[in-house]
Short mmCIF file of C-alpha atoms in Angstrom, two decimals:
data_model
loop_
_atom_site.label_atom_id
_atom_site.label_comp_id
_atom_site.label_asym_id
_atom_site.label_seq_id
_atom_site.Cartn_x
_atom_site.Cartn_y
_atom_site.Cartn_z
CA MET A 1 0.00 0.00 0.00
CA ARG A 2 1.18 3.52 -0.83
CA GLY A 3 -0.38 4.98 2.32
CA SER A 4 -3.56 5.13 4.36
CA ALA A 5 -6.34 7.70 4.01
CA ALA A 6 -9.45 8.51 6.00
CA VAL A 7 -12.24 10.24 4.12
CA ILE A 8 -14.79 12.12 6.20
CA GLY A 9 -18.04 12.14 4.22
CA GLY A 10 -19.48 9.63 1.78
CA GLY A 11 -21.04 12.00 -0.72
CA VAL A 12 -20.03 12.42 -4.35
CA GLY A 13 -16.57 13.80 -3.62
CA GLY A 14 -15.84 11.44 -0.75
CA LEU A 15 -16.74 8.27 -2.64
CA ALA A 16 -14.97 9.48 -5.78
CA VAL A 17 -11.68 10.20 -3.99
CA ALA A 18 -11.93 6.81 -2.28
CA VAL A 19 -12.19 5.14 -5.69
CA GLY A 20 -9.24 7.14 -7.00
CA LEU A 21 -7.03 6.44 -4.01
CA LEU A 22 -7.76 2.71 -4.05
CA ARG A 23 -6.85 2.60 -7.74
CA ALA A 24 -3.60 4.36 -6.81
CA GLY A 25 -2.75 1.67 -4.26
CA TRP A 26 -3.84 3.42 -1.07
CA SER A 27 -5.73 1.95 1.86
CA VAL A 28 -8.94 3.94 2.34
CA THR A 29 -11.70 4.15 4.92
CA VAL A 30 -14.74 6.39 4.36
CA PHE A 31 -16.70 7.60 7.40
CA GLU A 32 -20.30 8.52 6.53
CA ARG A 33 -22.87 9.65 9.09
CA ALA A 34 -25.91 8.40 7.11
CA ALA A 35 -27.10 4.86 7.61
CA GLY A 36 -26.75 4.03 3.91
CA LEU A 37 -26.85 5.34 0.38
CA PRO A 38 -29.86 7.51 -0.48
CA GLU A 39 -32.65 5.89 -2.46
CA THR A 40 -34.17 9.12 -3.76
CA GLY A 41 -32.77 12.42 -4.93
CA THR A 42 -32.82 14.99 -7.67
CA GLY A 43 -30.78 14.95 -10.85
CA LEU A 44 -27.31 16.27 -11.62
CA GLY A 45 -25.92 17.66 -14.85
CA ILE A 46 -22.52 16.03 -15.43
CA TRP A 47 -20.49 18.24 -17.77
CA PRO A 48 -17.78 16.84 -20.09
CA SER A 49 -14.87 17.65 -17.75
CA ALA A 50 -16.61 15.74 -14.95
CA LEU A 51 -17.36 12.86 -17.30
CA ARG A 52 -13.64 12.70 -18.07
CA ALA A 53 -13.02 12.57 -14.33
CA LEU A 54 -15.39 9.61 -14.05
CA ASP A 55 -13.50 7.94 -16.90
CA ARG A 56 -10.25 8.34 -14.96
CA LEU A 57 -11.94 6.67 -12.00
CA GLY A 58 -12.99 3.75 -14.21
CA VAL A 59 -16.73 4.36 -13.88
CA GLY A 60 -17.45 6.59 -16.88
CA ALA A 61 -19.02 3.81 -18.93
CA SER A 62 -21.39 2.93 -16.07
CA ALA A 63 -22.37 6.59 -15.72
CA ARG A 64 -23.22 6.85 -19.41
CA GLU A 65 -25.28 3.65 -19.23
CA ARG A 66 -27.34 4.90 -16.28
CA GLY A 67 -27.71 8.52 -17.34
CA ARG A 68 -29.26 10.21 -20.32
CA ALA A 69 -28.03 12.93 -22.60
CA GLN A 70 -29.31 16.38 -21.70
CA PRO A 71 -31.38 17.80 -24.54
CA ASP A 72 -31.29 21.41 -25.65
CA GLY A 73 -33.00 23.76 -23.25
CA ALA A 74 -34.12 27.36 -22.99
CA MET A 75 -34.25 30.24 -20.57
CA ARG A 76 -37.67 31.87 -20.68
CA ARG A 77 -39.77 34.63 -19.21
CA PRO A 78 -42.93 33.71 -17.24
CA ASP A 79 -45.07 34.13 -20.37
CA GLY A 80 -42.93 31.56 -22.19
CA THR A 81 -40.99 33.87 -24.49
CA VAL A 82 -37.39 32.76 -24.95
CA ILE A 83 -34.54 34.77 -23.44
CA ALA A 84 -31.77 32.44 -24.60
CA ARG A 85 -31.22 28.82 -25.57
CA LEU A 86 -28.81 26.20 -24.28
CA ASP A 87 -27.25 24.57 -27.35
CA VAL A 88 -26.01 21.18 -26.15
CA GLY A 89 -24.78 20.44 -29.65
CA ARG A 90 -22.35 23.36 -29.37
CA ILE A 91 -21.06 21.93 -26.08
CA ARG A 92 -20.63 18.55 -27.78
CA ARG A 93 -18.75 20.08 -30.71
CA ARG A 94 -16.48 22.04 -28.39
CA HIS A 95 -15.74 19.26 -25.90
CA GLY A 96 -16.44 16.06 -27.81
CA GLU A 97 -19.33 15.19 -25.51
CA GLY A 98 -22.51 16.76 -24.20
CA VAL A 99 -23.97 16.99 -20.70
CA LEU A 100 -25.15 13.81 -18.99
CA LEU A 101 -28.21 13.85 -16.71
CA LEU A 102 -27.76 11.44 -13.81
CA SER A 103 -29.61 11.25 -10.51
CA ARG A 104 -27.59 11.72 -7.33
CA PRO A 105 -28.52 8.23 -6.04
CA ALA A 106 -27.38 6.70 -9.34
CA LEU A 107 -24.04 8.52 -9.22
CA LEU A 108 -23.43 7.59 -5.58
CA GLY A 109 -24.43 4.02 -6.35
CA LEU A 110 -21.99 3.51 -9.19
CA LEU A 111 -19.15 5.05 -7.15
CA ALA A 112 -19.99 2.82 -4.18
CA GLU A 113 -20.03 -0.25 -6.42
CA ALA A 114 -16.41 0.49 -7.38
CA LEU A 115 -15.33 0.19 -3.72
CA PRO A 116 -14.63 -3.07 -1.88
CA ALA A 117 -17.15 -4.04 0.77
CA GLY A 118 -16.40 -2.39 4.08
CA THR A 119 -14.60 0.61 2.61
CA VAL A 120 -17.51 2.86 3.61
CA ARG A 121 -18.51 2.81 7.26
CA PHE A 122 -22.11 3.98 7.32
CA GLY A 123 -23.63 5.36 10.50
CA ALA A 124 -20.18 6.61 11.50
CA PRO A 125 -20.21 10.37 12.07
CA VAL A 126 -16.85 12.06 12.70
CA ALA A 127 -16.86 15.33 14.63
CA GLY A 128 -13.57 16.45 13.08
CA PRO A 129 -10.25 15.14 11.80
CA ALA A 130 -8.61 15.21 15.24
CA GLU A 131 -11.08 12.51 16.35
CA LEU A 132 -9.31 10.07 14.01
CA GLY A 133 -5.97 10.44 15.76
CA ASP A 134 -2.66 9.80 14.00
CA GLY A 135 -3.53 6.53 12.32
CA TYR A 136 -3.78 7.90 8.79
CA ASP A 137 -1.28 9.49 6.41
CA VAL A 138 -3.99 11.74 4.96
CA VAL A 139 -7.40 12.87 6.21
CA VAL A 140 -9.72 14.11 3.46
CA GLY A 141 -12.48 16.46 4.55
CA ALA A 142 -15.29 15.75 2.09
CA ASP A 143 -17.84 16.62 4.74
CA GLY A 144 -19.92 19.19 2.92
CA ILE A 145 -20.81 22.83 3.18
CA ARG A 146 -20.73 22.85 7.00
CA SER A 147 -17.47 20.95 7.11
CA ALA A 148 -16.08 20.04 10.53
CA THR A 149 -12.70 19.56 8.84
CA ARG A 150 -12.73 23.13 7.57
CA ALA A 151 -13.74 24.37 11.01
CA ALA A 152 -10.80 22.48 12.52
CA MET A 153 -8.47 24.15 10.02
CA PHE A 154 -9.76 27.73 10.21
CA GLY A 155 -12.12 28.04 13.16
CA ASP A 156 -14.80 30.66 12.42
CA ARG A 157 -12.62 32.81 10.14
CA PHE A 158 -14.57 31.95 6.98
CA PRO A 159 -18.27 31.77 7.85
CA LEU A 160 -20.81 30.83 5.20
CA ARG A 161 -22.49 33.71 3.42
CA TYR A 162 -26.17 33.88 2.55
CA SER A 163 -26.74 34.27 -1.18
CA GLY A 164 -30.01 36.20 -0.82
CA VAL A 165 -32.06 33.27 -2.12
CA THR A 166 -34.11 30.51 -0.57
CA ALA A 167 -34.80 27.46 -2.74
CA TRP A 168 -37.08 24.45 -3.09
CA ARG A 169 -36.53 21.28 -5.11
CA GLY A 170 -37.89 17.84 -5.75
CA THR A 171 -39.03 15.37 -8.39
CA VAL A 172 -42.41 14.75 -10.01
CA PRO A 173 -43.90 11.94 -12.12
CA LEU A 174 -43.92 13.84 -15.41
CA GLU A 175 -42.32 13.29 -18.79
CA VAL A 176 -40.64 16.42 -20.14
CA ALA A 177 -38.89 16.52 -23.49
CA SER A 178 -36.37 19.17 -22.54
CA GLY A 179 -35.36 21.31 -19.61
CA GLY A 180 -34.78 24.92 -18.85
CA GLU A 181 -35.31 27.79 -16.47
CA THR A 182 -37.89 30.53 -16.31
CA TRP A 183 -36.88 33.87 -14.84
CA GLY A 184 -39.31 36.35 -13.35
CA ARG A 185 -38.71 39.30 -11.04
CA GLY A 186 -36.58 37.98 -8.22
CA ARG A 187 -37.77 34.43 -8.88
CA LYS A 188 -36.88 31.50 -11.11
CA PHE A 189 -38.21 28.01 -11.75
CA GLY A 190 -36.33 25.16 -13.41
CA VAL A 191 -37.33 21.81 -14.85
CA THR A 192 -35.08 19.05 -16.22
CA PRO A 193 -35.80 15.47 -17.30
CA GLN A 194 -34.37 12.85 -14.93
CA GLY A 195 -35.54 9.58 -16.41
CA PRO A 196 -38.54 8.03 -18.16
CA GLY A 197 -41.62 9.64 -16.65
CA VAL A 198 -39.67 11.59 -14.00
CA ALA A 199 -38.65 15.25 -13.95
CA ASN A 200 -36.56 17.31 -11.55
CA TRP A 201 -37.82 20.72 -10.54
CA TYR A 202 -36.44 23.57 -8.47
CA ALA A 203 -37.51 27.08 -7.54
CA ALA A 204 -35.61 30.02 -6.09
CA VAL A 205 -36.95 33.24 -4.58
CA ALA A 206 -35.06 36.31 -3.40
CA ALA A 207 -35.88 36.64 0.30
CA LYS A 208 -34.41 37.43 3.68
CA GLU A 209 -32.42 34.67 5.30
CA GLY A 210 -34.67 32.33 7.26
CA PHE A 211 -37.80 33.25 5.30
CA ARG A 212 -40.56 30.64 5.41
CA PRO A 213 -43.88 31.23 3.63
CA PRO A 214 -46.66 31.41 6.23
CA GLU A 215 -49.11 29.50 4.06
CA GLY A 216 -46.71 26.58 3.55
CA ASP A 217 -44.22 25.77 0.84
CA LEU A 218 -46.48 24.21 -1.78
CA ALA A 219 -49.20 26.85 -1.48
CA ALA A 220 -46.60 29.60 -1.83
CA LEU A 221 -44.99 27.92 -4.84
CA ARG A 222 -48.36 27.70 -6.56
CA ARG A 223 -49.08 31.34 -5.74
CA TRP A 224 -45.73 32.52 -7.09
CA PHE A 225 -45.41 30.27 -10.15
CA GLY A 226 -48.83 28.73 -10.85
CA ASP A 227 -49.68 31.11 -13.71
CA TRP A 228 -46.34 30.76 -15.49
CA HIS A 229 -46.05 29.00 -18.83
CA ASP A 230 -46.27 25.22 -19.33
CA PRO A 231 -44.98 22.90 -17.95
CA VAL A 232 -44.61 24.84 -14.69
CA PRO A 233 -48.29 24.52 -13.62
CA ALA A 234 -48.27 20.82 -14.55
CA VAL A 235 -45.18 20.29 -12.40
CA LEU A 236 -46.72 22.06 -9.42
CA ASP A 237 -49.93 20.05 -9.79
CA ARG A 238 -47.89 16.86 -9.31
CA VAL A 239 -45.67 17.98 -6.44
CA ASP A 240 -46.04 15.92 -3.27
CA ALA A 241 -45.68 18.37 -0.38
CA ALA A 242 -43.99 15.69 1.75
CA GLY A 243 -41.17 15.36 -0.80
CA VAL A 244 -40.34 19.07 -1.10
CA LEU A 245 -36.84 20.03 0.07
CA GLN A 246 -36.36 23.65 1.13
CA HIS A 247 -33.21 25.44 2.21
CA ASP A 248 -31.55 28.83 2.25
CA VAL A 249 -28.72 28.97 -0.29
CA HIS A 250 -25.30 29.71 1.20
CA TYR A 251 -21.82 29.74 -0.24
CA LEU A 252 -18.29 29.72 1.11
CA PRO A 253 -15.99 32.73 0.67
CA PRO A 254 -12.51 31.88 -0.65
CA VAL A 255 -10.25 30.19 1.89
CA PRO A 256 -6.47 30.69 1.62
CA THR A 257 -5.58 27.01 1.27
CA TYR A 258 -7.24 23.62 0.94
CA VAL A 259 -4.47 21.95 2.94
CA ARG A 260 -3.21 22.05 6.52
CA GLY A 261 -0.61 19.47 7.42
CA ARG A 262 -2.05 16.12 6.40
CA TRP A 263 -5.63 17.43 6.31
CA VAL A 264 -7.11 18.35 2.94
CA LEU A 265 -10.47 19.76 1.83
CA LEU A 266 -12.47 18.57 -1.17
CA GLY A 267 -15.79 19.45 -2.80
CA ASP A 268 -18.26 21.62 -0.87
CA ALA A 269 -16.01 21.53 2.18
CA ALA A 270 -13.43 23.47 0.14
CA HIS A 271 -15.51 25.64 -2.17
CA ALA A 272 -19.26 25.37 -1.53
CA MET A 273 -20.93 27.30 -4.33
CA THR A 274 -24.46 28.29 -5.21
CA PRO A 275 -26.20 25.87 -7.61
CA ASP A 276 -26.66 28.46 -10.35
CA LEU A 277 -24.12 26.89 -12.74
CA GLY A 278 -24.89 23.28 -11.79
CA GLN A 279 -21.21 22.65 -11.09
CA GLY A 280 -21.04 21.51 -7.46
CA ALA A 281 -20.91 17.76 -8.07
CA CYS A 282 -18.80 18.22 -11.21
CA GLN A 283 -16.11 20.14 -9.36
CA ALA A 284 -16.09 17.59 -6.53
CA LEU A 285 -15.42 14.81 -9.06
CA ILE A 286 -12.58 16.77 -10.62
CA ASP A 287 -11.17 17.50 -7.15
CA ALA A 288 -11.22 13.79 -6.36
CA VAL A 289 -9.25 12.87 -9.44
CA ALA A 290 -6.73 15.68 -8.93
CA LEU A 291 -6.14 14.68 -5.30
CA SER A 292 -5.84 10.95 -5.91
CA GLU A 293 -3.55 11.45 -8.91
CA ALA A 294 -1.35 13.88 -6.97
CA LEU A 295 -0.97 11.34 -4.16
CA ALA A 296 -0.18 8.65 -6.75
CA ALA A 297 2.45 10.78 -8.48
CA GLU A 298 4.30 12.14 -5.44
CA ALA A 299 6.15 10.00 -2.92
CA ASP A 300 5.97 12.79 -0.36
CA VAL A 301 2.48 13.46 1.01
CA SER A 302 3.13 17.14 1.72
CA SER A 303 4.31 17.70 -1.86
CA ALA A 304 1.27 15.85 -3.21
CA LEU A 305 -1.18 17.91 -1.17
CA ALA A 306 0.53 21.14 -2.22
CA ARG A 307 0.27 19.99 -5.83
CA TYR A 308 -3.46 19.40 -5.41
CA ASP A 309 -3.94 22.81 -3.80
CA ARG A 310 -2.14 24.54 -6.68
CA ALA A 311 -4.19 22.65 -9.25
CA ARG A 312 -7.65 23.11 -7.77
CA ARG A 313 -7.96 26.13 -5.49
CA VAL A 314 -7.88 28.91 -8.09
CA PRO A 315 -10.18 27.27 -10.69
CA THR A 316 -12.77 26.16 -8.13
CA GLN A 317 -12.86 29.53 -6.42
CA ARG A 318 -13.23 31.18 -9.81
CA MET A 319 -16.15 28.86 -10.60
CA ALA A 320 -17.75 29.64 -7.23
CA ALA A 321 -17.49 33.38 -7.90
CA MET A 322 -19.11 32.89 -11.33
CA ALA A 323 -21.98 30.99 -9.68
CA VAL A 324 -22.56 33.81 -7.18
CA ARG A 325 -22.71 36.35 -10.01
CA ALA A 326 -25.16 34.18 -11.94
CA GLY A 327 -27.32 33.85 -8.85
CA ARG A 328 -27.44 37.60 -8.37
CA LEU A 329 -28.87 37.97 -11.86
CA ALA A 330 -31.83 35.85 -10.79
CA GLN A 331 -32.54 38.22 -7.89
CA VAL A 332 -33.07 41.23 -10.15
CA ARG A 333 -36.54 42.76 -9.76
CA ARG A 334 -36.09 45.84 -11.96
CA PHE A 335 -34.39 46.40 -15.31
CA THR A 336 -35.08 42.80 -16.31
CA GLY A 337 -34.36 43.66 -19.93
CA VAL A 338 -30.76 44.44 -19.04
CA ARG A 339 -30.66 41.25 -16.98
CA ASP A 340 -31.87 39.22 -19.95
CA VAL A 341 -29.08 40.58 -22.13
CA ALA A 342 -26.54 39.63 -19.46
CA LEU A 343 -28.12 36.17 -19.22
CA ARG A 344 -27.85 35.64 -22.98
CA LEU A 345 -24.17 36.57 -22.90
CA ALA A 346 -23.51 34.32 -19.90
CA LEU A 347 -25.24 31.38 -21.55
CA ALA A 348 -23.35 31.95 -24.81
CA PHE A 349 -20.04 31.36 -23.06
CA GLY A 350 -21.20 29.05 -20.27
CA PRO A 351 -19.04 27.43 -17.60
CA PRO A 352 -15.94 25.47 -18.68
CA GLY A 353 -16.92 22.07 -20.05
#
C-alpha cells in the first residue's frame, strides 16, 4: 500500500476520492454519518470535464449507461418567451461530448459499487479530523458545506455567506422533453428530465435569510409560479408536499488554502458554491481525481497535497465566484431587460466544459 487515508463524508466527492485512491494503491476508509446510500434524490448535470473525471476513476461507462443525454433547453420569461437557448450540440462540438443527466442516487451508487465491501462505514459520524488520531497518512475532509474539517483548520474565520435566495426542489412523475429555467422578477423556476416519466424541478426566490412562507411551501410555490407558462403549472400540480426540500442557499468565501498538514479539503467543504451553474458535483469529481492522482504521483504526502492545492484552489474559487454572479442575476426585480441581455451573454459562453 502507498499509504492510508481517512475520508470524512461519503457523498459524491468522498466516494470518488476513495475510488481514485484505491486505484492508486492506497488503503482507504470512508466515514459517513448516514445509515446508507440515499434511495431518492434529484438529478445532476454532469459536464464533459466531470465525465472525463469519471472515466479516470474507471466508472465513466457505467455513468453513461445509467444517465441520459441532456437535450437542448431554454431560458424563458414567465409568459414563455425565450430569453436564450442552451445549445447542447455546441457543447458537444467544443468538448467532444454533451452533458449527462444522472440522478444523485445513481451517481453515488456507481461510485460505491467500485469500492470493496467495508470501505464505507455507514452510520459513522466524525466530529472532526482530530477525532481520528494519528492513524492515517492523509485525512480528506469531504464533509460538505458545513465541514467540521474546515472548522478544525480555520475556526470561524470563513463563515458561510447567505446568497439572498431561498430554494425548493424535488421530483415529479412527469415526462418532459427538454429542460430549462424561467426567470421572473426575483424568482426563477427550473425543470429538467431525470428519467422516463420523471422530472426534476427547483424554484428560487429572493428573500431574507430564514424566510418561510406562512401558508406553507407548496401553497406559496403555486401562488408565485402557478400562472407561469407550461410545464410549470403541470409540475406544481404533481408535487407531493412531503417530498419538497427547502433550504436557504449559502456559499463559502474563498479560503487561503485547501491543505493544513495532512488534512485536505475537497468538494463543498473546500468551495461550496451556489447551484446556479450546476457545477457543485462536477467540481467535486474533478477535485477527487486531482487529489488521488497527486498522491499517486508524489512519494511525499506534503508535496502531493501542495500539488493538489495549486491545481484546484484557483479554478474552483473562480467557478464559485461565477456561480454567485449568476445567482445575483436571478434576484433582479427591476431592469429585467438588461438582466436578460446579461443572461444571454452568460449562456453563450457558459461554464468550462
